[in-house]
Amino acid sequence: MPKLFSGIQPTGDLHLGNYFGAITNWVDLQEEHDTVYSIVDLHAITSEYDPETLRESAVDLATDLIASGIDPEESILFIQSEVREHVELQWIFNTVTSYGDLTRMTQFKDKSEDRDFVSAGLFDYPVLQAADILLYKASRVPVGEDQIQHVELTRRIARKFNSRFGEFFPEPEPIVGKAARIMSTADPERKMSKSAHDKHAIGLMEDEDSIWEKIKSAVTDPGKAQGDEMSPGVANLFTLLELTAPESTIEDFREDHREGNLMYIDLKEAVYENLMSEIRPVQKKKKELMKNRSHVEDLLEEGKRKAKEIASGNMEEVRRMVGVGPKS
Ligand code: TYM
């Protein structure tokens, strides 16, 4: 089966962008791939964070992922920092990564804007991401649109390594689902994101009233909808509807929009109702899992063991090819 890797940062709560942009895809791909999913805490520490709660957030995120349908029997689910080979491979990759390439990463440019302190870690972050993927020799990477550039860089790193040291790594392809870019309901010109203010993200585990408040106040456009033209806010509501509602409902709303009869409040209600039907069971499952947190810890321990087994084998080979490390 093809090998697949993806990761998510334990910063803030899982939001609808993560869920529809990545996690639902992770779940669907489990059956026909060898899947490795990681909670990437070493990525999270490149920005402001609280060391006291990081580990707890990582376990909490694992709980969310399992509640969303990641099956630790089918997939390897683990915390990145527990497999130290990630960092070792990152260093080796630093030597085959072009500095110029890193300066072109748009996410770095976005994230470093308006910050007093920009760490070298934030700059080098995509190299760690390449190490994450290639440590497991994964050839597929399910991500949202914002990560495609990092996967493309990973391909270049693999190519450079292979040409310098010999054929070893695959050149991975991103897999992007139909919800490649969910936008903020408060500002549909920017993507839904957990690092931005709370109002820019709808949490998967958020309570119903608060989700309704955010959908109800979603920015649409002044006046009535007309023809095929859609404002970004209305398009985003349609995206959310398409992800959760039956085909006939979607078609009815599309027709109303085409004919200029669409009432935004009706669209918002439909988005809310259909969304809740999709995520209510996930929220319920999470509550159940929370009753036995040590079970989730045990699953992560098992995930670490399996990840470590692959990582250490591949890393041994890499050390040999590069000519570093203990003589074995
Ligand atoms: P992170 O933690 O920011 O996001 C996790 C996943 O959610 C997707 N995503 C979105 N998709 C659609 N619309 C949105 N508004 C939205 N916001 C987030 C992201 O594209 C991502 O797939 N660098 C990565 C984590 C990472 C990783 C990896 C991913 C580390 N190593 C190796 C893949 C492979 C990140 O910060 O994702």
CSV table of C-alpha atoms and ligand atoms in Angstrom, one decimal:
chain,number,residue,atom,x,y,z
A,1,MET,CA,0.0,0.0,0.0
A,2,PRO,CA,1.2,3.5,-0.7
A,3,LYS,CA,2.7,5.3,2.3
A,4,LEU,CA,1.1,8.5,3.5
A,5,PHE,CA,2.2,11.0,6.1
A,6,SER,CA,0.6,14.1,7.5
A,7,GLY,CA,0.9,16.3,10.6
A,8,ILE,CA,-1.0,18.9,12.6
A,9,GLN,CA,0.2,21.3,15.2
A,10,PRO,CA,-1.1,21.2,18.8
A,11,THR,CA,-1.8,24.9,18.9
A,12,GLY,CA,-5.4,25.9,19.8
A,13,ASP,CA,-8.4,23.8,19.1
A,14,LEU,CA,-9.0,21.9,15.9
A,15,HIS,CA,-11.1,24.1,13.7
A,16,LEU,CA,-13.3,23.5,10.7
A,17,GLY,CA,-10.5,24.4,8.3
A,18,ASN,CA,-8.3,21.6,9.8
A,19,TYR,CA,-11.3,19.2,9.9
A,20,PHE,CA,-12.6,19.6,6.4
A,21,GLY,CA,-9.3,20.7,4.8
A,22,ALA,CA,-7.3,17.8,6.2
A,23,ILE,CA,-8.7,15.5,8.9
A,24,THR,CA,-11.7,14.1,7.0
A,25,ASN,CA,-9.3,13.2,4.2
A,26,TRP,CA,-6.9,11.6,6.7
A,27,VAL,CA,-9.8,9.4,7.8
A,28,ASP,CA,-10.9,8.4,4.3
A,29,LEU,CA,-7.4,7.6,3.2
A,30,GLN,CA,-6.7,5.2,6.1
A,31,GLU,CA,-8.1,2.2,4.3
A,32,GLU,CA,-6.0,2.2,1.2
A,33,HIS,CA,-2.7,3.5,2.5
A,34,ASP,CA,-0.1,2.9,5.2
A,35,THR,CA,-0.9,6.0,7.2
A,36,VAL,CA,1.3,7.8,9.6
A,37,TYR,CA,-0.2,10.8,11.4
A,38,SER,CA,1.7,13.0,13.8
A,39,ILE,CA,1.0,15.7,16.3
A,40,VAL,CA,3.8,18.0,15.5
A,41,ASP,CA,4.8,19.7,18.8
A,42,LEU,CA,8.3,20.6,17.5
A,43,HIS,CA,6.6,22.8,14.9
A,44,ALA,CA,4.4,24.4,17.5
A,45,ILE,CA,7.3,25.7,19.6
A,46,THR,CA,8.5,27.9,16.7
A,47,SER,CA,5.9,30.4,17.7
A,48,GLU,CA,4.7,31.7,21.1
A,49,TYR,CA,3.4,28.8,23.3
A,50,ASP,CA,3.1,27.7,26.9
A,51,PRO,CA,5.5,24.8,27.9
A,52,GLU,CA,3.3,24.0,30.8
A,53,THR,CA,0.3,23.0,28.6
A,54,LEU,CA,2.0,21.8,25.4
A,55,ARG,CA,1.9,18.1,26.2
A,56,GLU,CA,-1.7,18.3,27.4
A,57,SER,CA,-2.6,20.0,24.2
A,58,ALA,CA,-1.0,17.3,22.2
A,59,VAL,CA,-2.9,14.6,24.0
A,60,ASP,CA,-6.1,16.6,23.7
A,61,LEU,CA,-5.5,16.9,19.9
A,62,ALA,CA,-5.0,13.1,19.7
A,63,THR,CA,-8.4,12.7,21.4
A,64,ASP,CA,-9.9,15.0,18.8
A,65,LEU,CA,-8.3,13.1,16.0
A,66,ILE,CA,-9.5,9.8,17.3
A,67,ALA,CA,-13.0,11.2,17.8
A,68,SER,CA,-12.9,12.4,14.2
A,69,GLY,CA,-12.3,8.9,13.0
A,70,ILE,CA,-8.6,8.3,13.0
A,71,ASP,CA,-8.2,4.7,14.0
A,72,PRO,CA,-5.0,4.0,15.9
A,73,GLU,CA,-5.3,0.3,14.9
A,74,GLU,CA,-5.1,1.3,11.2
A,75,SER,CA,-2.9,4.4,11.4
A,76,ILE,CA,0.2,5.2,13.3
A,77,LEU,CA,-0.7,8.2,15.6
A,78,PHE,CA,2.1,9.7,17.6
A,79,ILE,CA,3.7,12.8,19.0
A,80,GLN,CA,6.5,14.1,16.8
A,81,SER,CA,9.0,15.0,19.6
A,82,GLU,CA,8.9,11.5,20.9
A,83,VAL,CA,10.7,10.2,17.8
A,84,ARG,CA,14.0,12.1,17.9
A,85,GLU,CA,15.0,11.0,14.4
A,86,HIS,CA,12.8,13.8,13.0
A,87,VAL,CA,15.3,16.4,14.2
A,88,GLU,CA,18.3,14.4,13.1
A,89,LEU,CA,17.0,14.1,9.6
A,90,GLN,CA,16.1,17.8,9.6
A,91,TRP,CA,19.7,18.7,10.2
A,92,ILE,CA,20.9,16.5,7.3
A,93,PHE,CA,18.2,18.0,5.1
A,94,ASN,CA,19.4,21.5,6.1
A,95,THR,CA,22.6,20.7,4.2
A,96,VAL,CA,20.7,19.8,0.9
A,97,THR,CA,18.1,22.6,1.2
A,98,SER,CA,18.6,25.9,-0.7
A,99,TYR,CA,18.6,29.0,1.4
A,100,GLY,CA,16.9,30.8,-1.5
A,101,ASP,CA,14.1,28.3,-1.5
A,102,LEU,CA,13.4,28.9,2.2
A,103,THR,CA,13.2,32.6,1.6
A,104,ARG,CA,10.4,32.0,-0.9
A,105,MET,CA,8.1,30.2,1.5
A,106,THR,CA,4.9,32.3,1.7
A,107,GLN,CA,3.9,30.9,5.1
A,108,PHE,CA,7.1,32.1,6.6
A,109,LYS,CA,6.5,35.5,5.1
A,110,ASP,CA,3.0,35.6,6.5
A,111,LYS,CA,3.9,34.3,9.9
A,112,SER,CA,6.9,36.5,10.4
A,113,GLU,CA,5.1,39.7,9.5
A,114,ASP,CA,4.5,42.1,12.4
A,115,ARG,CA,6.5,40.0,14.9
A,116,ASP,CA,9.2,41.5,17.2
A,117,PHE,CA,11.1,38.2,17.3
A,118,VAL,CA,11.3,35.8,14.3
A,119,SER,CA,13.1,32.7,15.2
A,120,ALA,CA,15.5,30.7,13.0
A,121,GLY,CA,13.2,27.8,13.8
A,122,LEU,CA,10.3,29.5,12.1
A,123,PHE,CA,12.4,30.0,9.0
A,124,ASP,CA,13.7,26.4,9.0
A,125,TYR,CA,10.3,24.9,9.8
A,126,PRO,CA,9.6,23.6,6.3
A,127,VAL,CA,12.8,21.5,6.5
A,128,LEU,CA,11.5,19.8,9.6
A,129,GLN,CA,8.3,19.2,7.7
A,130,ALA,CA,10.3,17.6,4.9
A,131,ALA,CA,12.0,15.4,7.5
A,132,ASP,CA,8.6,14.4,9.0
A,133,ILE,CA,7.4,13.2,5.6
A,134,LEU,CA,10.5,11.5,4.3
A,135,LEU,CA,11.5,9.8,7.5
A,136,TYR,CA,8.7,7.4,6.7
A,137,LYS,CA,9.4,7.5,3.0
A,138,ALA,CA,5.9,8.7,2.4
A,139,SER,CA,4.9,9.3,-1.1
A,140,ARG,CA,1.5,11.1,-0.4
A,141,VAL,CA,0.7,13.9,1.9
A,142,PRO,CA,-2.9,15.0,2.5
A,143,VAL,CA,-3.0,18.7,3.4
A,144,GLY,CA,-4.9,21.9,2.9
A,145,GLU,CA,-3.8,24.4,0.2
A,146,ASP,CA,-1.6,26.4,2.5
A,147,GLN,CA,0.8,23.4,2.9
A,148,ILE,CA,1.3,22.6,-0.8
A,149,GLN,CA,4.4,24.8,-1.2
A,150,HIS,CA,6.0,23.0,1.7
A,151,VAL,CA,5.3,19.6,0.1
A,152,GLU,CA,6.8,20.9,-3.2
A,153,LEU,CA,9.9,21.9,-1.2
A,154,THR,CA,10.0,18.4,0.2
A,155,ARG,CA,10.2,17.0,-3.3
A,156,ARG,CA,13.1,19.2,-4.1
A,157,ILE,CA,14.9,18.2,-0.9
A,158,ALA,CA,14.3,14.5,-1.7
A,159,ARG,CA,15.6,15.0,-5.3
A,160,LYS,CA,18.7,16.8,-4.0
A,161,PHE,CA,19.4,14.2,-1.4
A,162,ASN,CA,19.0,11.4,-3.9
A,163,SER,CA,21.3,13.0,-6.5
A,164,ARG,CA,24.0,13.7,-3.8
A,165,PHE,CA,23.9,10.5,-1.8
A,166,GLY,CA,22.0,7.9,-4.0
A,167,GLU,CA,18.4,7.0,-4.7
A,168,PHE,CA,16.6,6.7,-1.3
A,169,PHE,CA,13.6,9.0,-0.8
A,170,PRO,CA,10.4,9.2,-2.9
A,171,GLU,CA,9.2,12.5,-4.2
A,172,PRO,CA,5.9,13.0,-2.3
A,173,GLU,CA,2.7,14.4,-3.8
A,174,PRO,CA,0.2,16.5,-1.9
A,175,ILE,CA,-3.4,15.2,-1.8
A,176,VAL,CA,-5.7,18.2,-1.5
A,177,GLY,CA,-9.4,17.6,-0.9
A,178,LYS,CA,-12.3,19.7,-2.0
A,179,ALA,CA,-12.1,21.9,1.0
A,180,ALA,CA,-8.6,23.1,0.3
A,181,ARG,CA,-9.1,26.5,1.8
A,182,ILE,CA,-11.9,27.2,4.3
A,183,MET,CA,-12.1,30.9,5.0
A,184,SER,CA,-12.9,32.8,8.2
A,185,THR,CA,-16.6,33.6,8.6
A,186,ALA,CA,-15.7,36.9,10.2
A,187,ASP,CA,-13.4,37.9,7.4
A,188,PRO,CA,-13.8,35.7,4.3
A,189,GLU,CA,-10.7,37.3,2.7
A,190,ARG,CA,-8.5,35.4,5.1
A,191,LYS,CA,-8.3,31.7,5.8
A,192,MET,CA,-9.7,30.1,8.9
A,193,SER,CA,-6.8,29.9,11.3
A,194,LYS,CA,-6.2,29.1,14.9
A,195,SER,CA,-3.4,31.5,15.3
A,196,ALA,CA,-5.6,34.4,14.5
A,197,HIS,CA,-8.2,35.8,16.8
A,198,ASP,CA,-10.9,33.4,18.1
A,199,LYS,CA,-13.6,34.9,15.9
A,200,HIS,CA,-11.6,33.8,12.8
A,201,ALA,CA,-12.0,30.1,13.6
A,202,ILE,CA,-15.0,27.8,14.4
A,203,GLY,CA,-13.8,25.1,16.7
A,204,LEU,CA,-14.8,21.5,16.0
A,205,MET,CA,-15.5,21.0,19.7
A,206,GLU,CA,-17.1,24.4,20.2
A,207,ASP,CA,-20.5,24.5,21.8
A,208,GLU,CA,-23.6,24.8,19.6
A,209,ASP,CA,-24.6,28.3,20.6
A,210,SER,CA,-21.3,29.7,19.9
A,211,ILE,CA,-21.1,28.0,16.5
A,212,TRP,CA,-24.5,29.4,15.6
A,213,GLU,CA,-23.4,32.9,16.7
A,214,LYS,CA,-20.4,32.7,14.4
A,215,ILE,CA,-22.4,31.4,11.4
A,216,LYS,CA,-25.3,33.8,12.0
A,217,SER,CA,-22.9,36.7,12.0
A,218,ALA,CA,-20.9,35.4,9.0
A,219,VAL,CA,-20.0,38.2,6.6
A,220,THR,CA,-21.9,37.9,3.3
A,221,ASP,CA,-22.4,41.0,1.2
A,222,PRO,CA,-24.6,44.0,1.2
A,223,GLY,CA,-27.8,43.6,-0.8
A,224,LYS,CA,-29.2,40.6,-2.5
A,225,ALA,CA,-27.3,37.8,-4.3
A,226,GLN,CA,-27.5,38.1,-8.1
A,227,GLY,CA,-26.6,35.7,-10.9
A,228,ASP,CA,-23.5,33.5,-10.7
A,229,GLU,CA,-21.4,36.1,-9.0
A,230,MET,CA,-20.7,35.2,-5.4
A,231,SER,CA,-19.0,37.3,-2.7
A,232,PRO,CA,-16.2,35.4,-0.9
A,233,GLY,CA,-18.4,35.2,2.3
A,234,VAL,CA,-21.3,33.6,0.4
A,235,ALA,CA,-19.0,31.3,-1.5
A,236,ASN,CA,-17.5,30.1,1.9
A,237,LEU,CA,-21.0,29.4,3.3
A,238,PHE,CA,-21.7,27.4,0.1
A,239,THR,CA,-18.5,25.5,0.6
A,240,LEU,CA,-19.5,24.6,4.1
A,241,LEU,CA,-22.9,23.6,2.9
A,242,GLU,CA,-21.5,21.4,0.2
A,243,LEU,CA,-19.4,19.6,2.7
A,244,THR,CA,-22.2,18.6,4.9
A,245,ALA,CA,-25.7,18.8,3.2
A,246,PRO,CA,-27.5,16.4,0.8
A,247,GLU,CA,-27.2,17.2,-2.9
A,248,SER,CA,-30.9,18.3,-3.2
A,249,THR,CA,-30.5,20.9,-0.4
A,250,ILE,CA,-27.4,22.3,-2.1
A,251,GLU,CA,-29.1,22.4,-5.5
A,252,ASP,CA,-32.1,24.3,-4.0
A,253,PHE,CA,-29.9,26.9,-2.5
A,254,ARG,CA,-27.9,27.3,-5.7
A,255,GLU,CA,-31.1,27.8,-7.6
A,256,ASP,CA,-32.3,30.5,-5.2
A,257,HIS,CA,-28.9,32.2,-5.6
A,258,ARG,CA,-29.0,32.0,-9.4
A,259,GLU,CA,-32.5,33.5,-9.4
A,260,GLY,CA,-31.7,36.2,-6.9
A,261,ASN,CA,-34.1,34.8,-4.3
A,262,LEU,CA,-31.6,33.6,-1.7
A,263,MET,CA,-32.1,34.8,1.8
A,264,TYR,CA,-28.8,34.6,3.6
A,265,ILE,CA,-30.3,33.8,6.9
A,266,ASP,CA,-31.9,30.7,5.4
A,267,LEU,CA,-28.5,29.7,3.9
A,268,LYS,CA,-26.9,30.2,7.3
A,269,GLU,CA,-29.5,28.1,9.1
A,270,ALA,CA,-28.9,25.3,6.6
A,271,VAL,CA,-25.2,25.5,7.0
A,272,TYR,CA,-25.5,25.4,10.8
A,273,GLU,CA,-28.0,22.5,10.8
A,274,ASN,CA,-26.1,20.3,8.4
A,275,LEU,CA,-22.8,21.1,10.1
A,276,MET,CA,-24.0,20.2,13.5
A,277,SER,CA,-25.4,16.9,12.2
A,278,GLU,CA,-21.9,16.1,10.9
A,279,ILE,CA,-19.9,17.2,14.0
A,280,ARG,CA,-22.3,16.4,16.9
A,281,PRO,CA,-21.3,12.7,16.8
A,282,VAL,CA,-17.6,13.7,16.8
A,283,GLN,CA,-18.2,16.0,19.8
A,284,LYS,CA,-20.0,13.1,21.6
A,285,LYS,CA,-17.2,10.7,20.9
A,286,LYS,CA,-14.7,13.1,22.3
A,287,LYS,CA,-16.7,13.4,25.5
A,288,GLU,CA,-16.6,9.6,25.9
A,289,LEU,CA,-12.9,9.5,25.2
A,290,MET,CA,-12.2,12.2,27.7
A,291,LYS,CA,-13.5,9.9,30.4
A,292,ASN,CA,-10.4,7.7,29.9
A,293,ARG,CA,-7.5,9.9,29.1
A,294,SER,CA,-5.0,7.3,30.0
A,295,HIS,CA,-6.3,5.1,27.2
A,296,VAL,CA,-5.4,7.9,24.7
A,297,GLU,CA,-2.0,8.1,26.3
A,298,ASP,CA,-1.5,4.3,25.9
A,299,LEU,CA,-2.5,4.6,22.2
A,300,LEU,CA,0.0,7.3,21.7
A,301,GLU,CA,2.7,5.2,23.4
A,302,GLU,CA,1.9,2.4,21.0
A,303,GLY,CA,2.0,4.9,18.1
A,304,LYS,CA,5.4,6.1,19.2
A,305,ARG,CA,6.7,2.5,19.3
A,306,LYS,CA,5.6,1.8,15.7
A,307,ALA,CA,6.8,5.2,14.3
A,308,LYS,CA,10.1,4.8,16.0
A,309,GLU,CA,10.6,1.4,14.5
A,310,ILE,CA,10.3,2.7,10.9
A,311,ALA,CA,12.2,5.9,11.7
A,312,SER,CA,15.2,4.3,13.3
A,313,GLY,CA,15.6,1.8,10.4
A,314,ASN,CA,15.4,4.5,7.8
A,315,MET,CA,17.7,6.8,9.8
A,316,GLU,CA,20.3,4.1,10.1
A,317,GLU,CA,20.4,3.9,6.3
A,318,VAL,CA,20.6,7.7,5.9
A,319,ARG,CA,23.5,7.9,8.4
A,320,ARG,CA,25.3,5.3,6.4
A,321,MET,CA,24.7,7.0,3.1
A,322,VAL,CA,25.8,10.4,4.5
A,323,GLY,CA,28.8,9.1,6.3
A,324,VAL,CA,27.9,10.2,9.8
A,325,GLY,CA,27.0,8.5,13.1
A,326,PRO,CA,28.4,5.5,14.9
A,327,LYS,CA,30.0,2.7,13.0
A,328,SER,CA,27.5,-0.1,12.9
B,1,TYM,P1,-1.6,23.1,10.6
B,1,TYM,O1,-1.4,22.5,12.0
B,1,TYM,O2,-1.6,24.6,10.5
B,1,TYM,O3,-2.9,22.6,9.9
B,1,TYM,C1,-3.2,21.2,9.8
B,1,TYM,C2,-3.9,20.9,8.5
B,1,TYM,O4,-5.0,21.7,8.3
B,1,TYM,C3,-5.0,22.3,7.1
B,1,TYM,N1,-5.7,23.6,7.2
B,1,TYM,C4,-6.7,24.1,6.4
B,1,TYM,N2,-7.3,23.5,5.3
B,1,TYM,C5,-8.3,24.2,4.7
B,1,TYM,N3,-8.7,25.4,5.1
B,1,TYM,C6,-8.1,26.0,6.2
B,1,TYM,N4,-8.5,27.2,6.6
B,1,TYM,C7,-7.0,25.4,6.9
B,1,TYM,N5,-6.2,25.6,7.9
B,1,TYM,C8,-5.4,24.6,8.1
B,1,TYM,C9,-3.5,22.5,6.8
B,1,TYM,O5,-3.3,22.7,5.4
B,1,TYM,C10,-3.0,21.2,7.3
B,1,TYM,O6,-3.1,20.2,6.3
B,1,TYM,N6,3.1,22.6,8.8
B,1,TYM,C11,1.8,21.9,9.0
B,1,TYM,C12,2.0,20.7,9.9
B,1,TYM,C13,3.0,19.7,9.4
B,1,TYM,C14,2.8,18.8,8.4
B,1,TYM,C15,4.0,18.0,8.4
B,1,TYM,C16,1.8,18.6,7.4
B,1,TYM,C17,4.2,19.4,10.0
B,1,TYM,N7,4.8,18.4,9.4
B,1,TYM,C18,4.2,17.0,7.4
B,1,TYM,C19,2.0,17.6,6.4
B,1,TYM,C20,3.2,16.8,6.4
B,1,TYM,C21,0.9,22.9,9.7
B,1,TYM,O7,1.3,23.8,10.4
B,1,TYM,O8,-0.4,22.5,9.7
